[in-house]
mmCIF file of C-alpha atoms in Angstrom:
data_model
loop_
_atom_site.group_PDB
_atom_site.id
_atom_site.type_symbol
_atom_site.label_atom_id
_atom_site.label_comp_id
_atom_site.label_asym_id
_atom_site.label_seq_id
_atom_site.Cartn_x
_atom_site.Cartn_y
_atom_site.Cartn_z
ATOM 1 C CA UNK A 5 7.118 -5.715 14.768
ATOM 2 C CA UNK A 6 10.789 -5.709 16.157
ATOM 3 C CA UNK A 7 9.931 -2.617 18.439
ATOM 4 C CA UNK A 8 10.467 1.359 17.482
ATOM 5 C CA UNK A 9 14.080 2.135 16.634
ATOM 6 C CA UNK A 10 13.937 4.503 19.436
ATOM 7 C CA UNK A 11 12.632 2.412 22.098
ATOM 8 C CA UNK A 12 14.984 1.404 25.187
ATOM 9 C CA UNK A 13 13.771 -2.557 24.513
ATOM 10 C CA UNK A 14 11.265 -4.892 22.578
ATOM 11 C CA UNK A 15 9.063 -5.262 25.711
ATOM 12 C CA UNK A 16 8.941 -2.062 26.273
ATOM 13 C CA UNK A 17 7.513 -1.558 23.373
ATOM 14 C CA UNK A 18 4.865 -4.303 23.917
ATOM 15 C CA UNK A 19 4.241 -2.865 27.198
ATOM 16 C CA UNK A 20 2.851 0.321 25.775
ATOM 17 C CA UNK A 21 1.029 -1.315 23.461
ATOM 18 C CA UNK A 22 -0.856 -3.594 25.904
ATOM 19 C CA UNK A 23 -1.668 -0.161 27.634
ATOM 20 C CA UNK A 24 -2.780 1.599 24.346
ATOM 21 C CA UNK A 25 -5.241 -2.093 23.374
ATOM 22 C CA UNK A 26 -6.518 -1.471 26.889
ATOM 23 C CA UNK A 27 -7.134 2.162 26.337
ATOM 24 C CA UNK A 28 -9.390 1.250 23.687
ATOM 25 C CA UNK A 29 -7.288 0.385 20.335
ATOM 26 C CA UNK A 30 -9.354 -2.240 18.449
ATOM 27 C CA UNK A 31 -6.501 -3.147 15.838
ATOM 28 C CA UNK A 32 -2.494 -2.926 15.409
ATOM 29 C CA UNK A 33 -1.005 -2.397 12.070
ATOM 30 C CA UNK A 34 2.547 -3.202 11.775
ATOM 31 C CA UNK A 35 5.471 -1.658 9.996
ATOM 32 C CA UNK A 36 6.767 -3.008 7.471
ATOM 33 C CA UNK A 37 8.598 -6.479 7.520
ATOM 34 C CA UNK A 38 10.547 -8.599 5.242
ATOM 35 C CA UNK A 39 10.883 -11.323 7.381
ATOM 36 C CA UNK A 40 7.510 -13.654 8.379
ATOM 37 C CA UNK A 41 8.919 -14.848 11.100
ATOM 38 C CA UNK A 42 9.683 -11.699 13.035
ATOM 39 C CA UNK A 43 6.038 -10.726 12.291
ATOM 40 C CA UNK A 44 4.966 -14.361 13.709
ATOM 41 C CA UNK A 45 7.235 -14.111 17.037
ATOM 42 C CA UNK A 46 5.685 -10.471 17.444
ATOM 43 C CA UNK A 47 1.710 -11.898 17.120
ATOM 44 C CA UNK A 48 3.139 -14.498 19.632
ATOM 45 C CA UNK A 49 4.637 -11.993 22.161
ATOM 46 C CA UNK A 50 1.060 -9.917 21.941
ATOM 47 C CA UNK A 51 -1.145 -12.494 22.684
ATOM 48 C CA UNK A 52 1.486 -13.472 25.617
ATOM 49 C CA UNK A 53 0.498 -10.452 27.673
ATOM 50 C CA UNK A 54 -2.889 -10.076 26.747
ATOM 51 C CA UNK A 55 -2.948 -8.674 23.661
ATOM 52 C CA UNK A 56 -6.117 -9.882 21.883
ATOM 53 C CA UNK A 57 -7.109 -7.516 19.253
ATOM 54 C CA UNK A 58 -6.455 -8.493 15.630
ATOM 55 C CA UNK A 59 -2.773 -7.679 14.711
ATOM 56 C CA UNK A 60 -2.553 -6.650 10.576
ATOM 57 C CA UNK A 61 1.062 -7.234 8.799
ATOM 58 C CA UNK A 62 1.788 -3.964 7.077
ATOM 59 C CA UNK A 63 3.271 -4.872 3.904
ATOM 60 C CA UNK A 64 5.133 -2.589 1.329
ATOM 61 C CA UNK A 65 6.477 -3.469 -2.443
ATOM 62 C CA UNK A 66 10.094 -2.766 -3.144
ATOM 63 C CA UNK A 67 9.537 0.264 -5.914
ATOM 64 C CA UNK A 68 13.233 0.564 -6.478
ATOM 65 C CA UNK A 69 16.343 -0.283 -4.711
ATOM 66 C CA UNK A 70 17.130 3.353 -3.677
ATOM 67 C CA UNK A 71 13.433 3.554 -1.793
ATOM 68 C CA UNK A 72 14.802 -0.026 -0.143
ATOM 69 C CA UNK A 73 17.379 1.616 1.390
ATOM 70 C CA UNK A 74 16.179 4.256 2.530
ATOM 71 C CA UNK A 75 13.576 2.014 4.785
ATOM 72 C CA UNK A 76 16.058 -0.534 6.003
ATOM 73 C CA UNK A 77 16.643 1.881 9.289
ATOM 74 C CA UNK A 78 13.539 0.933 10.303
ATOM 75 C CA UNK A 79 13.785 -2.799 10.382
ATOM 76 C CA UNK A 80 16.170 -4.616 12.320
ATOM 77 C CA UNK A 81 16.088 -8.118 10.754
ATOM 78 C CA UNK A 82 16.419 -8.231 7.084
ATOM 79 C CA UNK A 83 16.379 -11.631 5.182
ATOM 80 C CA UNK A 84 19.939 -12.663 3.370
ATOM 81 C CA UNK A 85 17.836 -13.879 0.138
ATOM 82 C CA UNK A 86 16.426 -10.640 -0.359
ATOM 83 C CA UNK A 87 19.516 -8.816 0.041
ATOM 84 C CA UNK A 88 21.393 -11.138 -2.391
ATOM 85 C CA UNK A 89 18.242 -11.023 -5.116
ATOM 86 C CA UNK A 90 18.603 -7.412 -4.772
ATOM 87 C CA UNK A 91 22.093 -6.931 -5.210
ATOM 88 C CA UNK A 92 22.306 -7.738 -9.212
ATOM 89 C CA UNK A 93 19.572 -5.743 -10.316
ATOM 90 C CA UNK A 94 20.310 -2.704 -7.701
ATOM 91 C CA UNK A 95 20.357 -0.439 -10.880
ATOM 92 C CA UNK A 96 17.268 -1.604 -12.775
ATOM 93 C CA UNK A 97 14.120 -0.322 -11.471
ATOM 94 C CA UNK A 98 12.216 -2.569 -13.010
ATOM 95 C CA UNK A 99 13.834 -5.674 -12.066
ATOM 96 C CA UNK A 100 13.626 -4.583 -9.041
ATOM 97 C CA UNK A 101 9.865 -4.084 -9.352
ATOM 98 C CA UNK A 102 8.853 -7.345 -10.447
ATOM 99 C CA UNK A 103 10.778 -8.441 -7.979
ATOM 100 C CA UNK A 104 9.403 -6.969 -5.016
ATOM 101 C CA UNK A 105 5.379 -7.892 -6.339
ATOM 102 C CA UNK A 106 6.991 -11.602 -6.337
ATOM 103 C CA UNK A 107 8.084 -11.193 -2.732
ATOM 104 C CA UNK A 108 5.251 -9.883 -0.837
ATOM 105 C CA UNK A 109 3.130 -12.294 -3.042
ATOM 106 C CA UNK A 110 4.944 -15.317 -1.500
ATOM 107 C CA UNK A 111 4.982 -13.336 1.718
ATOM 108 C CA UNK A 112 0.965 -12.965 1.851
ATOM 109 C CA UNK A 113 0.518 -16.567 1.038
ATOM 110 C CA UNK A 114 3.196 -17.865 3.288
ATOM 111 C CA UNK A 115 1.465 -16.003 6.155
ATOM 112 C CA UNK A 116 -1.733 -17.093 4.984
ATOM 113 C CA UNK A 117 -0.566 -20.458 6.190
ATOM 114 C CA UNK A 118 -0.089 -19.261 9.197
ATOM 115 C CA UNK A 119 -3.775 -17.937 9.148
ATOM 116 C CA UNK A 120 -3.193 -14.811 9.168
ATOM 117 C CA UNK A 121 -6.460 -12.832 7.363
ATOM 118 C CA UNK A 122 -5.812 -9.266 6.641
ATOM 119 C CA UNK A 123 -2.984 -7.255 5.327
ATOM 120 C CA UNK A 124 -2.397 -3.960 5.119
ATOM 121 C CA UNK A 125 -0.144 -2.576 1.906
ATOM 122 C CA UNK A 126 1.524 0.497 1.968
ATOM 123 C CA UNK A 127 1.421 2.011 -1.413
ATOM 124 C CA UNK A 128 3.594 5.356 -1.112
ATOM 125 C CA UNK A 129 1.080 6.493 -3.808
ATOM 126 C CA UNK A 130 2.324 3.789 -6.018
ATOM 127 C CA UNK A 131 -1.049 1.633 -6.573
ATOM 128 C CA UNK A 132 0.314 -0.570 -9.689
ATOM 129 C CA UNK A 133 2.590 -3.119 -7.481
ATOM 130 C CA UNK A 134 -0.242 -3.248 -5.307
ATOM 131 C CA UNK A 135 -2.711 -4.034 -7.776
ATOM 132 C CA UNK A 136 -0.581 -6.618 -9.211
ATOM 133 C CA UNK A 137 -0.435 -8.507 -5.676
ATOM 134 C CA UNK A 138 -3.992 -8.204 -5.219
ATOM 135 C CA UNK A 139 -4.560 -9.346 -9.012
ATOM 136 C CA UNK A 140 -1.680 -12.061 -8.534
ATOM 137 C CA UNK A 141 -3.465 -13.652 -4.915
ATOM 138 C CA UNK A 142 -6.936 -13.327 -6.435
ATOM 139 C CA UNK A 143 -8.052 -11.179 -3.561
ATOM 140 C CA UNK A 144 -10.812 -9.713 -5.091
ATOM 141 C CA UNK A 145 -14.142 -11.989 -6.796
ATOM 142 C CA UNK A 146 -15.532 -9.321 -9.202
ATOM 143 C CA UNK A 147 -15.145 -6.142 -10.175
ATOM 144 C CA UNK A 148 -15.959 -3.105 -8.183
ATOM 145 C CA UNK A 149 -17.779 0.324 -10.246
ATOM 146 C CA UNK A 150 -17.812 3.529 -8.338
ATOM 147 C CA UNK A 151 -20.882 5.442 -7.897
ATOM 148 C CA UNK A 152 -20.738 7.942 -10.646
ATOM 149 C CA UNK A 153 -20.160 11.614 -9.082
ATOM 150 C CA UNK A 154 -23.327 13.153 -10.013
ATOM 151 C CA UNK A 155 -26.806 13.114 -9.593
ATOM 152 C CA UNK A 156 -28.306 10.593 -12.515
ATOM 153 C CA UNK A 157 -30.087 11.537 -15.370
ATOM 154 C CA UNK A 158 -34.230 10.618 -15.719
ATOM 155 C CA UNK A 159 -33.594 9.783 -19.266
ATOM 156 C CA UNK A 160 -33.539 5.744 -19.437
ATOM 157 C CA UNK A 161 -31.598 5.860 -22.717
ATOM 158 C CA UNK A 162 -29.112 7.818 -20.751
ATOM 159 C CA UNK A 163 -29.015 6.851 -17.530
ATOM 160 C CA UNK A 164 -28.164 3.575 -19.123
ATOM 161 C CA UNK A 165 -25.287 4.082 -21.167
ATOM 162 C CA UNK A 166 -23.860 7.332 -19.349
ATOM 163 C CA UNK A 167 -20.086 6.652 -17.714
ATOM 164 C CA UNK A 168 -18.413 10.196 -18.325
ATOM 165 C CA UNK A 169 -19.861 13.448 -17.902
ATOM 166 C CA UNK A 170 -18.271 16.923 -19.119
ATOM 167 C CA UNK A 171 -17.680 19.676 -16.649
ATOM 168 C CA UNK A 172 -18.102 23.117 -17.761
ATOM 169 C CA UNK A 173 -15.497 24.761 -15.625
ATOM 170 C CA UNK A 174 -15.869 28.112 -17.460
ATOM 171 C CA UNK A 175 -19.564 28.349 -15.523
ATOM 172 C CA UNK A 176 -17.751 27.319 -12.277
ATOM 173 C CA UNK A 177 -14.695 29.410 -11.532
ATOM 174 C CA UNK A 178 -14.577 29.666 -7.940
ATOM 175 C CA UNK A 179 -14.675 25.548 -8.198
ATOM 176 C CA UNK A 180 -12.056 25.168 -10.626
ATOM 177 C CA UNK A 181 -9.506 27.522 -8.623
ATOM 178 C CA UNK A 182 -9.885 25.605 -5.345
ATOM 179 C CA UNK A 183 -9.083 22.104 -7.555
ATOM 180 C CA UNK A 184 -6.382 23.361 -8.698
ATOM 181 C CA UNK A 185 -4.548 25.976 -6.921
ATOM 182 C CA UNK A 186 -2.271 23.462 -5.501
ATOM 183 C CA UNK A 187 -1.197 21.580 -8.593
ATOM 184 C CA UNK A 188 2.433 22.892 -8.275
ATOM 185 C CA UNK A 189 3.310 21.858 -5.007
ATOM 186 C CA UNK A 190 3.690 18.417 -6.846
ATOM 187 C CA UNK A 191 3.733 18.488 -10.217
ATOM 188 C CA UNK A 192 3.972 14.676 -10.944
ATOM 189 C CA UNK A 193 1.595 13.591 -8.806
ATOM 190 C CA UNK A 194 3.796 12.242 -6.797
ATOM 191 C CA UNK A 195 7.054 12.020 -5.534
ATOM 192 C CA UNK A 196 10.480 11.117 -6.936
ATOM 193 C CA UNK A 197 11.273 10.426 -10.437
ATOM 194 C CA UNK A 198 8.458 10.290 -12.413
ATOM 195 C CA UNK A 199 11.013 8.559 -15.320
ATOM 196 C CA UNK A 200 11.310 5.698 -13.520
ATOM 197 C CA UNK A 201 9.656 2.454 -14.201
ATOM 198 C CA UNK A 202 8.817 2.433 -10.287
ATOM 199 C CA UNK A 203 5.463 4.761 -11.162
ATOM 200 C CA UNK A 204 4.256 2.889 -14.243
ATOM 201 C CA UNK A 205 2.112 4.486 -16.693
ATOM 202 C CA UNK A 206 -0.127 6.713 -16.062
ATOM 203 C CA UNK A 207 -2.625 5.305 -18.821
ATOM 204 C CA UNK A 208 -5.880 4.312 -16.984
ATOM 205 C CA UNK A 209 -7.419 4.715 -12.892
ATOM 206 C CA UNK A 210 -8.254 1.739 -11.024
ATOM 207 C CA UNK A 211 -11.775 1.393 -9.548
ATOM 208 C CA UNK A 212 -10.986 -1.420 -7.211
ATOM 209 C CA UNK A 213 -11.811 -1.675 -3.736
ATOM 210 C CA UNK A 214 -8.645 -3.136 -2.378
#
């Protein structure tokens, strides 16, 4: 919301997104922002110059202090408080963690206030921060079960009670070499450390709509 860092100006910026809204974009997502009140001046500024398409915060949970870092360069306006809670637990990941699901908690209910309807989290394929927020606000009014990935069974009895279903990969070869010839180009699933308290534990899957 405070412009690309490689635009020549802020309303430049805005200018060429006025012309994208009138080119037919129905919706602007943000980068990410620790500060509300850049985010609020931005929504301002849009609707200034025509602008009238809903505007989404994006939103992202501090995973570690490193990962912080590394994202600064791309925001211009960085609050003092968050700097200074982040300074004494730089070097414990999951400090910093719980402190980053407080943040964008008070950050989503702050701009709530300001009646402001949908965010928009990025994860960096780390869901459990985001499913604490969601779980923290109360976001959600019920849980959510995936349709199971097969065709059901005629049997009541087991139609029923059925939640897990075997797959027989020794009668499907050519299937089970497409799923997993590219298991090594990540081999944790994801990226970075996998030791560090940042990713969690891999111990259940969330079925939540979020």
């Amino acid at each position: 919301p405070e412009g690309h860092e490689e635009s020549s100006s802020y309303e430049e910026d805005l200018e060429n997104l006025r012309k994208k809204v009138e080119a037919g974009a129905s919706l602007v997502i943000t980068q990410l922002f620790y500060d509300i009140n850049v985010f609020l001046k931005f929504v301002q500024d849009c609707r200034a110059i025509g602008i009238k398409c809903p505007i989404i915060p994006g939103l992202m949970p501090i995973h570690s202090y490193s990962a912080f870092v590394r994202c600064l360069p791309l925001m211009k306006t960085v609050p003092h408080d968050v700097l200074d809670a982040l300074e004494p637990i730089k070097y414990n990941d999951e400090a910093v963690k719980d402190y980053g699901v407080r943040l964008l908690v008070d950050m989503v209910r702050k701009l709530s206030k300001h009646g402001v309807r949908g965010f928009h989290f990025f994860s960096l394929n780390l869901e459990r921060s985001i499913t604490r927020i969601v779980d923290e606000l109360d976001l959600l009014d019920e849980q959510v079960q995936r349709e199971l990935p097969w065709r059901k069974s005629a049997n009541p009895r087991r139609y029923a009670a059925e939640e897990v279903r075997p797959i027989f990969w020794a009668n499907r070869p050519k299937s089970y070499l497409a799923k997993t010839m590219a298991w090594d180009d990540f081999p944790n699933g994801r990226w970075g450390d996998s030791r560090s308290p940042a990713f969690g534990e891999c111990d259940h899957h969330h079925t939540r709509l979020l």
